[in-house]
């Protein structure tokens, strides 16, 4: 490739460090699509003859069939997927293959290929997130009235419904999808035609190639076009946020599946045993999702560090832009599939959840609110009285709902028997009827809205 300028070939280590075909072969479909759009434009602009353009298109079709059937045969001497395609095209059609690279560089070529790949990756993640949302909504509908403890600091705080808890993850996934959609919109500018860095003197039609490849239009600055990797960082940031959300649910499944909690039993399909302890049932799928989050976040950091000191325009450092994106995408796909499967098939122990909600004085806030609402106490005074009631209940080994009225009145004489109507977990949950609250009616309303959104997208 460099024969006109160099007398000697590269050292063995240079061939190895310079070659990217081992990972960028994943771009072969995008590379061929970009080449087809480019040759169509070159022909339309009378830069390449119709005869040569027809031969190039025929050769590209043959290469596509070969790669589809047999994969890409890696040759490190050909460096990357672009040179593999160009070399094979020359073998198939001869010197006319060299006309394909007119008015383009590998710099704008790879920037275009990578954007096309990331755009498709975003579409795949969006579909997987929609399936995850659908699973959450389905299980939330089953458990709109199932009472469980709500936690802060992993301490029992207030009773909530399991449906409400699951819908919290639906909302996280909804934000994740919006982040990916925003990233997709921003990346949809076509670098093809920026050439090496300065554009080209050939009378190309960049609008035509952008339209052919599904972009909103061509990029406005050739220097930026070949050196920008914001779109990859956007993808990795959205992937990291999604992985963090999946990791939080995975962590809860790990905790809930432990014997002290016993809130869930994970299915065999997402559990493993122990090589030495026959009784073990390990939540390995959830633990791996939790672990993948760290690697996905690491991929984001890796590309940030790669990009932070690069002057304009292209530098070979950018060859390292793709491995972290590819790795993150693969792990995110596995994590989404695993978490969706667990949500769909996990067995929730409603009785165990209710017992835990009833055991932790989770209705203490309801007592304080009752003292404010019915007895007219300032909240801080009500808070102090409620704390005394909790201490007395602990001394007697009772729940707040079981505490005799005499004990409550000894703390504050304004308390009446009516207070017991708000101290059960069911009453507490039902009272949280503000928009977005845990009351079953509110949970069902949010589920209905979620289903309507998914159905409108055709993804319910």
PDB file of C-alpha atoms in Angstrom, residues 215-320:
ATOM      1  CA  UNK A 215     -28.248  10.376   7.509  1.00  0.00           C
ATOM      2  CA  UNK A 216     -30.008  13.684   8.059  1.00  0.00           C
ATOM      3  CA  UNK A 217     -27.307  15.430   6.046  1.00  0.00           C
ATOM      4  CA  UNK A 218     -23.537  15.772   5.631  1.00  0.00           C
ATOM      5  CA  UNK A 219     -21.289  16.973   8.425  1.00  0.00           C
ATOM      6  CA  UNK A 220     -20.501  20.676   8.149  1.00  0.00           C
ATOM      7  CA  UNK A 221     -16.768  20.672   8.906  1.00  0.00           C
ATOM      8  CA  UNK A 222     -14.331  18.226   7.356  1.00  0.00           C
ATOM      9  CA  UNK A 223     -11.821  18.462  10.225  1.00  0.00           C
ATOM     10  CA  UNK A 224     -14.497  17.681  12.783  1.00  0.00           C
ATOM     11  CA  UNK A 225     -16.027  14.971  10.613  1.00  0.00           C
ATOM     12  CA  UNK A 226     -12.943  12.750  10.551  1.00  0.00           C
ATOM     13  CA  UNK A 227     -11.837  13.328  14.160  1.00  0.00           C
ATOM     14  CA  UNK A 228     -15.118  13.460  16.067  1.00  0.00           C
ATOM     15  CA  UNK A 229     -15.971  10.511  18.276  1.00  0.00           C
ATOM     16  CA  UNK A 230     -18.579  12.261  20.408  1.00  0.00           C
ATOM     17  CA  UNK A 231     -21.135   9.822  19.026  1.00  0.00           C
ATOM     18  CA  UNK A 232     -19.180   6.882  20.458  1.00  0.00           C
ATOM     19  CA  UNK A 233     -18.869   8.632  23.814  1.00  0.00           C
ATOM     20  CA  UNK A 234     -22.600   9.390  23.767  1.00  0.00           C
ATOM     21  CA  UNK A 235     -23.292   5.716  23.127  1.00  0.00           C
ATOM     22  CA  UNK A 236     -20.983   4.625  25.928  1.00  0.00           C
ATOM     23  CA  UNK A 237     -22.444   7.124  28.377  1.00  0.00           C
ATOM     24  CA  UNK A 238     -25.972   5.906  27.637  1.00  0.00           C
ATOM     25  CA  UNK A 239     -24.762   2.313  27.878  1.00  0.00           C
ATOM     26  CA  UNK A 240     -23.106   3.032  31.223  1.00  0.00           C
ATOM     27  CA  UNK A 241     -26.249   4.647  32.639  1.00  0.00           C
ATOM     28  CA  UNK A 242     -28.291   1.653  31.484  1.00  0.00           C
ATOM     29  CA  UNK A 243     -25.792  -0.798  32.942  1.00  0.00           C
ATOM     30  CA  UNK A 244     -25.880   1.029  36.277  1.00  0.00           C
ATOM     31  CA  UNK A 245     -29.662   0.708  36.380  1.00  0.00           C
ATOM     32  CA  UNK A 246     -29.496  -2.977  35.512  1.00  0.00           C
ATOM     33  CA  UNK A 247     -26.831  -3.439  38.167  1.00  0.00           C
ATOM     34  CA  UNK A 248     -29.046  -1.895  40.836  1.00  0.00           C
ATOM     35  CA  UNK A 249     -31.859  -4.342  40.070  1.00  0.00           C
ATOM     36  CA  UNK A 250     -29.360  -7.189  39.878  1.00  0.00           C
ATOM     37  CA  UNK A 251     -28.047  -6.239  43.326  1.00  0.00           C
ATOM     38  CA  UNK A 252     -31.569  -6.251  44.714  1.00  0.00           C
ATOM     39  CA  UNK A 253     -32.193  -9.698  43.271  1.00  0.00           C
ATOM     40  CA  UNK A 254     -28.950 -10.907  44.887  1.00  0.00           C
ATOM     41  CA  UNK A 255     -30.044  -9.508  48.254  1.00  0.00           C
ATOM     42  CA  UNK A 256     -33.647 -10.632  47.949  1.00  0.00           C
ATOM     43  CA  UNK A 257     -32.599 -14.168  46.998  1.00  0.00           C
ATOM     44  CA  UNK A 258     -30.467 -14.532  50.129  1.00  0.00           C
ATOM     45  CA  UNK A 259     -31.909 -16.615  52.953  1.00  0.00           C
ATOM     46  CA  UNK A 260     -32.251 -13.728  55.458  1.00  0.00           C
ATOM     47  CA  UNK A 261     -34.529 -11.936  52.975  1.00  0.00           C
ATOM     48  CA  UNK A 262     -36.148 -14.719  50.976  1.00  0.00           C
ATOM     49  CA  UNK A 263     -38.171 -12.270  48.891  1.00  0.00           C
ATOM     50  CA  UNK A 264     -37.479 -14.072  45.607  1.00  0.00           C
ATOM     51  CA  UNK A 265     -36.517 -17.436  44.220  1.00  0.00           C
ATOM     52  CA  UNK A 266     -34.572 -17.069  41.001  1.00  0.00           C
ATOM     53  CA  UNK A 267     -35.294 -19.735  38.386  1.00  0.00           C
ATOM     54  CA  UNK A 268     -32.866 -22.534  37.589  1.00  0.00           C
ATOM     55  CA  UNK A 269     -32.178 -20.959  34.190  1.00  0.00           C
ATOM     56  CA  UNK A 270     -30.502 -17.961  35.862  1.00  0.00           C
ATOM     57  CA  UNK A 271     -28.845 -19.687  38.821  1.00  0.00           C
ATOM     58  CA  UNK A 272     -25.899 -21.997  39.387  1.00  0.00           C
ATOM     59  CA  UNK A 273     -24.817 -24.440  42.047  1.00  0.00           C
ATOM     60  CA  UNK A 274     -21.610 -24.946  43.975  1.00  0.00           C
ATOM     61  CA  UNK A 275     -18.807 -27.377  43.186  1.00  0.00           C
ATOM     62  CA  UNK A 276     -18.578 -28.339  46.875  1.00  0.00           C
ATOM     63  CA  UNK A 277     -21.785 -27.277  48.657  1.00  0.00           C
ATOM     64  CA  UNK A 278     -24.799 -29.193  47.344  1.00  0.00           C
ATOM     65  CA  UNK A 279     -27.352 -26.900  48.951  1.00  0.00           C
ATOM     66  CA  UNK A 280     -26.198 -23.747  47.172  1.00  0.00           C
ATOM     67  CA  UNK A 281     -28.318 -21.841  44.674  1.00  0.00           C
ATOM     68  CA  UNK A 282     -26.213 -18.926  43.507  1.00  0.00           C
ATOM     69  CA  UNK A 283     -27.628 -15.862  41.681  1.00  0.00           C
ATOM     70  CA  UNK A 284     -24.739 -15.854  39.237  1.00  0.00           C
ATOM     71  CA  UNK A 285     -26.587 -14.223  36.329  1.00  0.00           C
ATOM     72  CA  UNK A 286     -27.498 -11.246  38.505  1.00  0.00           C
ATOM     73  CA  UNK A 287     -23.946 -11.055  39.847  1.00  0.00           C
ATOM     74  CA  UNK A 288     -22.526 -11.064  36.316  1.00  0.00           C
ATOM     75  CA  UNK A 289     -24.864  -8.255  35.279  1.00  0.00           C
ATOM     76  CA  UNK A 290     -23.627  -6.337  38.310  1.00  0.00           C
ATOM     77  CA  UNK A 291     -20.040  -7.031  37.286  1.00  0.00           C
ATOM     78  CA  UNK A 292     -20.610  -6.060  33.652  1.00  0.00           C
ATOM     79  CA  UNK A 293     -21.607  -2.575  34.768  1.00  0.00           C
ATOM     80  CA  UNK A 294     -18.056  -1.936  35.919  1.00  0.00           C
ATOM     81  CA  UNK A 295     -16.600  -3.074  32.613  1.00  0.00           C
ATOM     82  CA  UNK A 296     -19.041  -0.955  30.609  1.00  0.00           C
ATOM     83  CA  UNK A 297     -18.186   2.087  32.721  1.00  0.00           C
ATOM     84  CA  UNK A 298     -14.535   1.238  32.146  1.00  0.00           C
ATOM     85  CA  UNK A 299     -15.098   1.260  28.391  1.00  0.00           C
ATOM     86  CA  UNK A 300     -16.458   4.800  28.650  1.00  0.00           C
ATOM     87  CA  UNK A 301     -13.440   5.883  30.669  1.00  0.00           C
ATOM     88  CA  UNK A 302     -11.053   4.228  28.205  1.00  0.00           C
ATOM     89  CA  UNK A 303     -12.394   6.223  25.263  1.00  0.00           C
ATOM     90  CA  UNK A 304     -12.509   9.449  27.269  1.00  0.00           C
ATOM     91  CA  UNK A 305      -8.810   9.071  28.052  1.00  0.00           C
ATOM     92  CA  UNK A 306      -8.030   8.227  24.420  1.00  0.00           C
ATOM     93  CA  UNK A 307      -9.788  11.356  23.174  1.00  0.00           C
ATOM     94  CA  UNK A 308      -8.711  13.868  25.779  1.00  0.00           C
ATOM     95  CA  UNK A 309      -5.416  14.997  24.181  1.00  0.00           C
ATOM     96  CA  UNK A 310      -5.899  14.516  20.439  1.00  0.00           C
ATOM     97  CA  UNK A 311      -5.190  17.540  18.249  1.00  0.00           C
ATOM     98  CA  UNK A 312      -7.148  17.939  15.012  1.00  0.00           C
ATOM     99  CA  UNK A 313      -7.640  16.077  12.863  1.00  0.00           C
ATOM    100  CA  UNK A 314      -7.160  12.310  12.579  1.00  0.00           C
ATOM    101  CA  UNK A 315      -4.569  10.414  14.633  1.00  0.00           C
ATOM    102  CA  UNK A 316      -3.920   6.689  14.810  1.00  0.00           C
ATOM    103  CA  UNK A 317      -5.016   6.698  18.439  1.00  0.00           C
ATOM    104  CA  UNK A 318      -8.531   6.659  17.013  1.00  0.00           C
ATOM    105  CA  UNK A 319      -7.969   3.084  15.938  1.00  0.00           C
ATOM    106  CA  UNK A 320      -8.635   2.330  19.621  1.00  0.00           C
TER     107      UNK A 320
END
